XYZ file of C-alpha atoms in Angstrom:
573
model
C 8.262 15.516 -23.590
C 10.018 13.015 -21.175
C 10.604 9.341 -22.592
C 8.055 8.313 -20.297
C 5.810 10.850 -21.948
C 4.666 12.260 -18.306
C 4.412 15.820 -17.484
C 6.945 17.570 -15.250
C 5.741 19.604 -12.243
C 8.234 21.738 -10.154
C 6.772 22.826 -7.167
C 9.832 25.361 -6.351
C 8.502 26.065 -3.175
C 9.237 29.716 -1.970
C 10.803 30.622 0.797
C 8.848 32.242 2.955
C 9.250 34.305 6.203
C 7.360 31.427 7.692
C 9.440 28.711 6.464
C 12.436 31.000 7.491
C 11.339 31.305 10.961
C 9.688 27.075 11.482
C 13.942 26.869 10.305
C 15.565 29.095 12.781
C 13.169 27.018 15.551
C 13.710 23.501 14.103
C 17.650 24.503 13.701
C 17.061 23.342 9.776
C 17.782 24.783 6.434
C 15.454 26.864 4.719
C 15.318 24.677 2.003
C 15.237 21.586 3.868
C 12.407 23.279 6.094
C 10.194 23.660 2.615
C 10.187 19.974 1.990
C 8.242 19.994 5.083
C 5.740 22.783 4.078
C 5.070 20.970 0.771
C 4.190 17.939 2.974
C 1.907 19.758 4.617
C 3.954 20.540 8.119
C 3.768 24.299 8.733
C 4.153 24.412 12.499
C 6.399 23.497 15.694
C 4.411 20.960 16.659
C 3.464 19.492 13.592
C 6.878 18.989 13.097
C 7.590 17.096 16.204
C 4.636 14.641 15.425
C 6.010 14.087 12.121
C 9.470 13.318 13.560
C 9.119 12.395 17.061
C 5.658 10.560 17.608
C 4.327 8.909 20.508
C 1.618 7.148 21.741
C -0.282 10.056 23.106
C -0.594 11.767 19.263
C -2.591 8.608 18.992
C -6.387 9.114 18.818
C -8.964 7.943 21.432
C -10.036 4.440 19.954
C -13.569 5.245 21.249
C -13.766 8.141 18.863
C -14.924 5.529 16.261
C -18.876 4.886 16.201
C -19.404 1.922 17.627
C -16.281 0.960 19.406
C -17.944 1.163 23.176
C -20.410 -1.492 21.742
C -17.777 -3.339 20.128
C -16.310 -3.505 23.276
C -18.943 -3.560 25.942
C -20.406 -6.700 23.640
C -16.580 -8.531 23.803
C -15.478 -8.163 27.465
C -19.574 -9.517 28.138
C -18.598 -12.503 25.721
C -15.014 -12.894 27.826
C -16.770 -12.907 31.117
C -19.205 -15.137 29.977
C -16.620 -17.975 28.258
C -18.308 -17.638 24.814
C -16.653 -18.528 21.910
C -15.643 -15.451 19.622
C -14.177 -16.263 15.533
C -11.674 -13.671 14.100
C -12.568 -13.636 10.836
C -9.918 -11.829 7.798
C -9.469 -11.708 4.044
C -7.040 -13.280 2.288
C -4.281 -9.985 1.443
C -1.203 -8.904 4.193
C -3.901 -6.358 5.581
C -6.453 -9.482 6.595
C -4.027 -11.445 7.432
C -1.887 -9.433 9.680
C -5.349 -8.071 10.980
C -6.374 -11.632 12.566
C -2.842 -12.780 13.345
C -3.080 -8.857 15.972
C -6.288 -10.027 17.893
C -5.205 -13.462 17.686
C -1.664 -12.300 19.711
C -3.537 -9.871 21.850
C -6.494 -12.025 22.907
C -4.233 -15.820 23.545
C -2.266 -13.715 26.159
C -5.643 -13.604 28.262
C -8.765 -15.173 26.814
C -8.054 -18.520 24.714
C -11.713 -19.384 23.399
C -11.271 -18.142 20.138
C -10.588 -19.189 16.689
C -9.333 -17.676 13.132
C -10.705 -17.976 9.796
C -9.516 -16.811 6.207
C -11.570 -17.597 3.515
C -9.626 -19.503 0.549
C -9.382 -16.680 -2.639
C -10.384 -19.635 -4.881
C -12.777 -21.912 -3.813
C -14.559 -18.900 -1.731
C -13.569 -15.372 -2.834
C -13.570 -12.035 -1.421
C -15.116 -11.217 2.182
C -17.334 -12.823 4.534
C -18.457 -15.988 2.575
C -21.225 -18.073 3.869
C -18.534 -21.326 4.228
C -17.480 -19.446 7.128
C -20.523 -18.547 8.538
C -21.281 -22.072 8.728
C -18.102 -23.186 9.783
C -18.478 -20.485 12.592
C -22.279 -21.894 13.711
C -20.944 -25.700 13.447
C -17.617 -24.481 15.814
C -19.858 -23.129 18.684
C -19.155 -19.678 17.756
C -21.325 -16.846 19.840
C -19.467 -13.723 17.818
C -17.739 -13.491 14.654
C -15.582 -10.203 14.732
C -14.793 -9.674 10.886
C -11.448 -7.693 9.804
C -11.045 -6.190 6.736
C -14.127 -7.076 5.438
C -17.855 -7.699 6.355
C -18.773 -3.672 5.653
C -20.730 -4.867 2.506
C -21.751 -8.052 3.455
C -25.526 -7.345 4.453
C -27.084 -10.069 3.548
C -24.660 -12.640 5.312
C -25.208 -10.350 8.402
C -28.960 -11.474 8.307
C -27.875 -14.922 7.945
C -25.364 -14.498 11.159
C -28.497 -12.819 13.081
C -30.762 -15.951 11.492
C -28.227 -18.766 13.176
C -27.904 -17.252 16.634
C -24.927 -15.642 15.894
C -23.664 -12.020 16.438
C -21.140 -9.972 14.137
C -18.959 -7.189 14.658
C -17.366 -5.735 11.561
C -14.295 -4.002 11.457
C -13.319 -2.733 8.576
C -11.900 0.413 6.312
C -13.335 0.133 3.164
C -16.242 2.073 1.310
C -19.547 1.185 2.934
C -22.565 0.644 0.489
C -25.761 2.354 0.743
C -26.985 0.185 4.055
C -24.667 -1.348 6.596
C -25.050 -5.035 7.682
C -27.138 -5.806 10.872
C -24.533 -6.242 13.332
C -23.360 -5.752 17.365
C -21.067 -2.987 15.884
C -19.698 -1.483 12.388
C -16.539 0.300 12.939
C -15.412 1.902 9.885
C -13.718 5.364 9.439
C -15.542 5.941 6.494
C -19.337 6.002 7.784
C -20.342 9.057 6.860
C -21.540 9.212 10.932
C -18.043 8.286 12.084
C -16.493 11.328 14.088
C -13.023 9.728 14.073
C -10.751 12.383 13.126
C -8.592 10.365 10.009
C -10.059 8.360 7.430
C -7.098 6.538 5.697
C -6.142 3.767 8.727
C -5.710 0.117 7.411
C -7.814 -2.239 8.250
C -5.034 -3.902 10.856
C -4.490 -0.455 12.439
C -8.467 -0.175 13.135
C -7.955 -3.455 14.600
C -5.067 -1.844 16.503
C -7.094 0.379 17.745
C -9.976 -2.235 18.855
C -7.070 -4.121 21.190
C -6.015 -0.679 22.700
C -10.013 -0.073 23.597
C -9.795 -3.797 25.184
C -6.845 -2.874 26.525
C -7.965 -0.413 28.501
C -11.367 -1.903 29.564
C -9.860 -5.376 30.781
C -6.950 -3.314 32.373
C -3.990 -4.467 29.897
C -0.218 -3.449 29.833
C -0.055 -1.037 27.524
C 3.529 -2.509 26.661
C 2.528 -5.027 25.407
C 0.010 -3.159 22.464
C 3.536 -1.855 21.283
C 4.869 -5.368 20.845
C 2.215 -5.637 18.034
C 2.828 -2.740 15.528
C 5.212 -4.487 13.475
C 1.909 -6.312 11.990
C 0.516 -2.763 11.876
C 3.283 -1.645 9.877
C 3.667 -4.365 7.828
C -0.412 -3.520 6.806
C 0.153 0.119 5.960
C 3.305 -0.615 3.753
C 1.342 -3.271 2.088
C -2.104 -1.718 1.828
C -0.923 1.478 0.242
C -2.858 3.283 2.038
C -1.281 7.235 2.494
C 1.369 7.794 4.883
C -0.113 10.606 6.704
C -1.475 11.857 10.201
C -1.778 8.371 12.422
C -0.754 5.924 9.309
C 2.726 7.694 9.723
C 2.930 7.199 13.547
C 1.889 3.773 13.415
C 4.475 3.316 10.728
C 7.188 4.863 12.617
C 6.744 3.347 15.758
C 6.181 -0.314 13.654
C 9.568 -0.048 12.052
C 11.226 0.267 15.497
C 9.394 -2.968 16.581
C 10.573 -4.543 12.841
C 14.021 -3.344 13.845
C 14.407 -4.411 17.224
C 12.223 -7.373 18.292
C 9.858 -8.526 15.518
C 7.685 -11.801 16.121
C 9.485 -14.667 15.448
C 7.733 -15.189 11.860
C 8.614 -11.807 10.506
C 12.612 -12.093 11.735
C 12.512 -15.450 9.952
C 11.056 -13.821 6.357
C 13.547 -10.634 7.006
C 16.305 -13.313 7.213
C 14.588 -15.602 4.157
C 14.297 -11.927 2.121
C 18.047 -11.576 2.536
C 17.430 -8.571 3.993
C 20.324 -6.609 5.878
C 20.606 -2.802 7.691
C 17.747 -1.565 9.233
C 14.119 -2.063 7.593
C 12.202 0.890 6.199
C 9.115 1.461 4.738
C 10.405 0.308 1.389
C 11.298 -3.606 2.213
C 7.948 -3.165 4.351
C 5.915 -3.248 1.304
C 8.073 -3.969 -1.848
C 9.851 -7.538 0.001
C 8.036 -8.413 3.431
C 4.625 -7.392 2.367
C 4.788 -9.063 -0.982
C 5.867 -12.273 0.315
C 2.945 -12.420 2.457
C 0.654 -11.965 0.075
C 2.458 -14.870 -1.796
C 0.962 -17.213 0.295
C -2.562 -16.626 -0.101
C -2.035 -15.936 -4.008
C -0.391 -19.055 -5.056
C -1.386 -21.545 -1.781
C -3.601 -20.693 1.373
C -3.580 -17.135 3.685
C -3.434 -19.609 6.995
C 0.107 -20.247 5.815
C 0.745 -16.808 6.272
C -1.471 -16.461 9.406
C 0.574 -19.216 10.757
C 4.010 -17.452 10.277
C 2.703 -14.499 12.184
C 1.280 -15.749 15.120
C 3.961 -18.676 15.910
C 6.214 -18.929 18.955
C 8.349 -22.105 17.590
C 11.726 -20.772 15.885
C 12.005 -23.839 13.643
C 8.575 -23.529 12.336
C 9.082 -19.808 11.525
C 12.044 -20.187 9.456
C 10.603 -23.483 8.108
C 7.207 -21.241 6.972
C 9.672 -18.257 5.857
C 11.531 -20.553 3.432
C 8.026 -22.228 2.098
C 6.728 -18.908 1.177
C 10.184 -17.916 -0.442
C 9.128 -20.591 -2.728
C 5.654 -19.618 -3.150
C 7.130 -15.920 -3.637
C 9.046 -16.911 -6.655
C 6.035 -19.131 -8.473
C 4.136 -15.995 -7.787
C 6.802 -13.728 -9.841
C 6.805 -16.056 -12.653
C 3.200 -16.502 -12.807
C 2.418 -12.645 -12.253
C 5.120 -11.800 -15.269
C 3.513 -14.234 -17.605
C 0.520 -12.964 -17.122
C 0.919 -9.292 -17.618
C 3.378 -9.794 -20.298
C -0.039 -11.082 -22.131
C -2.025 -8.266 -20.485
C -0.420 -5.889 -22.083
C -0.111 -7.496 -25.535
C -4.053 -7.657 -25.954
C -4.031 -3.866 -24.930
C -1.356 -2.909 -27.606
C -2.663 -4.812 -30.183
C -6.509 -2.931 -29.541
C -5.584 0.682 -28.337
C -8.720 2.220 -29.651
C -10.184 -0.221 -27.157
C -8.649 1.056 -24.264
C -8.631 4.872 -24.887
C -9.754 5.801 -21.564
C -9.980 2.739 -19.183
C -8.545 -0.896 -19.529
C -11.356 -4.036 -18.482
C -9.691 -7.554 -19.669
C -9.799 -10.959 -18.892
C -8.180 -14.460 -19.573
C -9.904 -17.777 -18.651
C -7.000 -19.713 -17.463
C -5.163 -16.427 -15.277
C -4.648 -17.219 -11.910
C -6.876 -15.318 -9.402
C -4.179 -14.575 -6.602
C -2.236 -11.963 -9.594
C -4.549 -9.844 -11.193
C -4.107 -7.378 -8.948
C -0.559 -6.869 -9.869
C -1.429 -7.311 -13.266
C -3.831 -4.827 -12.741
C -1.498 -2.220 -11.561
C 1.596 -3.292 -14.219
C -1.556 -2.316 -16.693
C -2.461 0.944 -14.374
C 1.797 2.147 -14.919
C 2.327 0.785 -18.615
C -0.563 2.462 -20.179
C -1.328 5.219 -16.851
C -5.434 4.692 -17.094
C -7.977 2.342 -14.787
C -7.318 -1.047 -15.320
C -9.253 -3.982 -13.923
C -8.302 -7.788 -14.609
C -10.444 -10.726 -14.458
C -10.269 -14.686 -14.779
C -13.408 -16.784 -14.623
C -14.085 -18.669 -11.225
C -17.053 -20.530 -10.580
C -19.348 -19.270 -13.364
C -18.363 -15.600 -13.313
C -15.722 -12.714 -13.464
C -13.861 -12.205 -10.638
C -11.658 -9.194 -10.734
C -8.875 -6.894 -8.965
C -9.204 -3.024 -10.029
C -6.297 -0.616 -9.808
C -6.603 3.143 -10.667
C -4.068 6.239 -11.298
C -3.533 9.099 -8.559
C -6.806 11.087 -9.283
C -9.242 8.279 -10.526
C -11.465 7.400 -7.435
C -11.792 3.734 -9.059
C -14.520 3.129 -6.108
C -16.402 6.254 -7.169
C -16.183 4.741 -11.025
C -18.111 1.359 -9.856
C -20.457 2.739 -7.992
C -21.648 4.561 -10.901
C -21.460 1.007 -13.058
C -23.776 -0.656 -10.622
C -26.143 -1.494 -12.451
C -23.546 -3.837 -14.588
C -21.726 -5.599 -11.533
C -22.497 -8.520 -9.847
C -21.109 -7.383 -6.842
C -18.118 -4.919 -5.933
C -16.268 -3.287 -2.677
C -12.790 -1.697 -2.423
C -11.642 1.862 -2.024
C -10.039 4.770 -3.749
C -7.209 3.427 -5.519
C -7.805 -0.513 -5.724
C -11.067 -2.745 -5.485
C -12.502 -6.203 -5.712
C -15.306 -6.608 -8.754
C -17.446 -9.654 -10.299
C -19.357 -9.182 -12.905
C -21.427 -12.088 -15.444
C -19.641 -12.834 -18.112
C -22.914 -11.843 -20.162
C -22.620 -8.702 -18.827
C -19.132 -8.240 -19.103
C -19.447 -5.906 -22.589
C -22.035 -3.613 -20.881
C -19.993 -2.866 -18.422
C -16.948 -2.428 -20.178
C -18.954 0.156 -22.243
C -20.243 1.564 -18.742
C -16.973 1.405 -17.107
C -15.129 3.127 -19.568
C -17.811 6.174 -20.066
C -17.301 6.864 -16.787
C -13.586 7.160 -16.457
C -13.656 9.625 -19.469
C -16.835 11.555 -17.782
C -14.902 11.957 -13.984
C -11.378 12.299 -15.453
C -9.847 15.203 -17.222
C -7.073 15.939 -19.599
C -5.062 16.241 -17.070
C -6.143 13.153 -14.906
C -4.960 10.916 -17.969
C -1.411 12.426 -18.453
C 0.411 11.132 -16.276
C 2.109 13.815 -13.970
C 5.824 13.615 -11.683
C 6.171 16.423 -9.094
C 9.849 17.124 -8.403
C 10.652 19.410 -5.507
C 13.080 21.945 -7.293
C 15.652 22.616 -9.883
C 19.066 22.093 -8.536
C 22.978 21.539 -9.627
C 24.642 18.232 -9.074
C 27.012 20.257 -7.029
C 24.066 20.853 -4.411
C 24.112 17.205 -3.789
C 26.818 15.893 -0.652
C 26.173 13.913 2.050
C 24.149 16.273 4.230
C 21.460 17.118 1.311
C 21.092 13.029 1.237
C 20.984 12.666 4.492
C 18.343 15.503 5.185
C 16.386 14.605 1.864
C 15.602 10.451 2.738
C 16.723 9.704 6.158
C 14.838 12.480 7.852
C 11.383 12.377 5.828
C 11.123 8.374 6.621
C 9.318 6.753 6.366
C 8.437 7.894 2.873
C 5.515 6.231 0.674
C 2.027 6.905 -0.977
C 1.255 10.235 0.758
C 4.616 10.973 1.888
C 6.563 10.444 -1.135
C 10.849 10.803 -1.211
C 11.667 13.787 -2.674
C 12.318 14.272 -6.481
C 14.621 16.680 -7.803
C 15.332 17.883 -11.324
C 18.648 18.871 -12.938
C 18.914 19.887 -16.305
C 21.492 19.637 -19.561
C 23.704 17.435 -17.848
C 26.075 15.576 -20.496
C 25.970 11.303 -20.712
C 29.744 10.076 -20.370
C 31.136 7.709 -22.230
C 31.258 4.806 -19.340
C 27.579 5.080 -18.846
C 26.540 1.242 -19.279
C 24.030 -1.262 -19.382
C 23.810 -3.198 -16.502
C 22.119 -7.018 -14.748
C 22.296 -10.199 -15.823
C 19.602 -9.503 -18.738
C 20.532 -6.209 -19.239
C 17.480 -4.284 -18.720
C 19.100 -1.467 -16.364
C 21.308 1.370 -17.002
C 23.923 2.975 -14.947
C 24.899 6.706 -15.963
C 27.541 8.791 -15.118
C 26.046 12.344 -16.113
C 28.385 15.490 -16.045
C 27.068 19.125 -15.032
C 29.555 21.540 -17.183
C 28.676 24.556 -15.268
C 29.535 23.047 -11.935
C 32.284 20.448 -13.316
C 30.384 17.769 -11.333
C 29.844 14.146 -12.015
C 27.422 12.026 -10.564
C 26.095 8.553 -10.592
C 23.366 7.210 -11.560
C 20.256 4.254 -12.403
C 17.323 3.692 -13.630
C 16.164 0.073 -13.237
C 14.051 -1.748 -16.257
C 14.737 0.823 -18.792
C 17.233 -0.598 -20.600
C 15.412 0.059 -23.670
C 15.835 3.779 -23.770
C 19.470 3.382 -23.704
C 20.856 4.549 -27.204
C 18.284 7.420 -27.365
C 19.735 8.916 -23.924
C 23.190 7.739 -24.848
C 22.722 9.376 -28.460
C 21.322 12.790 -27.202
C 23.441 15.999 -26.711
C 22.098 16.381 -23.059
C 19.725 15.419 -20.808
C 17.329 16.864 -18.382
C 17.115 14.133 -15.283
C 14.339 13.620 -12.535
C 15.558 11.625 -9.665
C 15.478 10.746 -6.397
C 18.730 10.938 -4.120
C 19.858 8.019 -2.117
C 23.214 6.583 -0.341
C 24.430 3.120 -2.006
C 25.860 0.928 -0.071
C 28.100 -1.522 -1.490
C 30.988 -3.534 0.170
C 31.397 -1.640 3.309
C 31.494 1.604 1.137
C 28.843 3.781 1.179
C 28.192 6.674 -1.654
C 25.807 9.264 -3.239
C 24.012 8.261 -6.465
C 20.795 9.296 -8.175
C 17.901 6.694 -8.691
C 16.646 8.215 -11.627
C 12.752 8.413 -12.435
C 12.664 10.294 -16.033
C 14.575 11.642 -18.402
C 13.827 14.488 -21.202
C 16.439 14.154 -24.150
C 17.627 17.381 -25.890
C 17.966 16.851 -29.382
């Protein structure tokens, strides 16, 4: 067994007469051609979308139920002069949702207004605040962005004040959708829009491009927003597949060539340097956004993305720098302490993980939540008390349908909404044991053996000798941008030796840096494995290791070489 205790799968895909003949048309190696089949890219032309994209492998907006009435209803409230509210939650995919329509619609039609709820004082969603603050601002529609597909009785209220709604969302719906104009949502089961997994900003992507077309828009000037589209899909986890990938793509050549003033001044705040992938997309940029409306307000946020003044922007990018690190302390604290009240009560946590502290702040439990989700590899929600109740942030593993889990707990939760692999839950505090008992039957009922051992799928066996700078190359530069769905390739090599200058390494020495030695092929190569410093005697100690690892180029002082960012290691005694 690894030291991480996960399960190794080698895919070892073979090399077919297909694969030999996509190569011979794609002018690729076989085995570089099979890291495409294993992703799902068999043909031709599947592998020019995945590699060369445009906008016309974009669907047709108006695919989506509802979007001719979503659109019919806002070019009659633009003709009109009515007053329309773009309306977001609080997280980057909110956020950079209303900061899109906000940029798309001040370029022709300034009689709007934005609104983010405030996580504390409000919560999750459409909140009734802002439906009042909408009726007392002269709104006619409210157009609600990630969020609204649950909120059915606030859409009565809406209809009950003169109002009219428009939800456009991604998430789960529930069992009825609100009363409103329009609900466009991938995942109505009546939707015939041909890919499910778009974040909430890219729906709203799509909504502009509709516009677009009906008020007779430069299409240029759609492409100027997808570096907010990116930034949601890095952020949102949501896969990296079919139009997520495009979108991606195409968003990362905006982020790398002329981003909105906001996001330039956080690249340059992030210390950021080289060209941005989909890694500082949502491990730097998209964190930092969050920051703002964990620790402070989302509007600070919204503000950064939408203005035009330099000196603001880099005055905003160095506020939430600050905000970032408060978040980082707080979040640590807190899921240092998480995961102390789990170890000291496994038989409590067998299956599923439900925990709360009084005092934690709100704006981290969903990191907690998923520090929880990869220390102990089972469901994991986190609560805190607000306002007389639980208030939650749910994280799951790969196969756990965490949304599937609550629905089947209904009967125990105050209210809930989310998707697959993350959601938002309250629950009484009364209640709170009952549906810990609930919650926890369920993950063992819809999870199997395997489902709770944690699994890593490497690509192949191969020598350290295999590795120069053309394998690199082919196996991380040409599969970008890589993520949830689209993962970089893993690789496996096995009883390589552990030199001697192998070392600890950072200022608290929690990483390691190994030089590992392959005696067949007399090859060394380098190689780290950040924040597990602790297993550093036992692999130092053992007479070989096996190694799972990703391959990458370092950078460092104008120098640029190969090294291996390991992800487990299996010791041989």
């Amino acid at each position: 067994m690894s030291l991480q205790n996960a399960l190794w799968v080698i895919r070892n895909q073979e090399i077919t007469e297909e694969i030999h003949q996509l190569s011979r048309a794609l002018n690729f190696e076989p085995e570089y051609t099979a890291l495409l089949f294993s992703r799902g890219v068999t043909t031709f032309e599947q592998a020019r979308r995945f590699f060369k994209p445009s906008y016309d492998d974009l669907y047709d907006p108006m695919l989506f139920r509802d979007m001719d009435e979503a659109v019919e209803h806002l070019a009659l409230a633009v003709q009109r002069g009515e007053k329309i509210m773009f309306y977001g939650d609080y997280d980057v995919d909110g956020t950079t949702s209303v900061a899109l329509m906000s940029r798309f619609f001040r370029s022709f039609y300034p009689n709007f207004i934005t609104y983010i709820p405030d996580r504390y004082t409000e919560g999750y969603g459409l909140t009734l605040r802002g439906v009042q603050y909408a009726k007392l601002s002269g709104v006619h529609t409210i157009v609600t962005l990630d969020c609204g597909i649950k909120s059915v009785e606030l859409a009565k209220e809406i209809r009950h004040l003169g109002m009219h709604l428009i939800v456009i969302d991604h998430h789960t719906p529930g069992h009825t959708f609100p009363d409103a104009v329009a609900v466009v949502d991938a995942k109505r089961p009546d939707c015939p829009y041909p890919y499910k997994e778009l974040s909430a900003c890219a729906v709203a992507f799509k909504l502009a491009c509709a516009l677009a077309d009906r008020f007779c828009i430069d299409k240029g000037q759609l492409y100027d927003l997808l570096d907010l589209v990116a930034l949601s899909i890095g952020a949102d986890m949501v896969p990296l597949t079919d139009e997520n990938r495009i979108l991606m793509m195409m968003g990362l050549q905006v982020l790398n060539s002329k981003p909105t003033l906001g996001l330039a001044a956080l690249i340059k705040s992030a210390g950021i340097t080289g060209p941005i992938t989909s890694y500082h997309v949502g491990f730097i940029i998209g964190p930092r956004i969050n920051a703002a409306g964990r620790i402070d307000h989302a509007n600070v946020a919204l503000e950064l993305l939408t203005t035009d003044d330099l000196n603001k922007a880099t005055e905003i990018a160095n506020q939430i720098e600050s905000l970032n690190a408060e978040r980082k302390s707080i979040q640590d604290l807190t899921a240092n302490e998480a995961i102390s009240m789990v170890k000291s009560n496994p038989e409590r946590y067998n299956y599923a993980i439900a925990l709360y502290g009084k005092d934690w702040l709100k704006g981290v439990l969903g990191i907690v939540a998923a520090r929880l989700v990869e220390e102990f590899y089972r469901p994991a929600i986190v609560f805190t008390e607000s306002q007389g109740k639980l208030v939650g942030s749910a994280r799951s593993t790969p196969t756990v349908d965490i949304y599937n889990v609550l629905e089947r707990c209904e009967q125990h939760i105050y209210q809930y909404g989310g998707h697959r692999q993350a959601a938002g839950v309250t629950v009484l505090p009364e209640k709170f044991e009952e549906f810990f008992s609930e919650f926890n039957h369920q993950v063992k009922s819809l999870s199997t053996i395997d489902d709770r051992q944690r699994t890593l799928v490497a690509e192949a066996v191969i020598r350290l000798a295999q590795i120069d700078e053309k394998f690199t190359r082919l196996s991380t530069k040409h599969l970008q941008p890589t993520g949830y769905g689209n993962p970089t390739p893993l690789f496996v090599s096995r009883k390589l030796k552990v030199l001697e200058s192998s070392r600890l390494m950072g200022a608290d020495q929690s990483h390691i840096r190994l030089h590992l030695h392959e005696e067949m092929t007399n090859t060394t190569k380098e190689a780290v494995w950040f924040s597990k410093g602790h297993y550093f005697e036992q692999i130092r100690s053992a007479s070989a290791v096996d190694v799972m690892y990703r391959v990458e180029f370092n950078d460092f002082r104008n120098e640029r070489r190969i090294q291996l960012r390991v992800e487990d290691i299996a010791l041989h005694s």
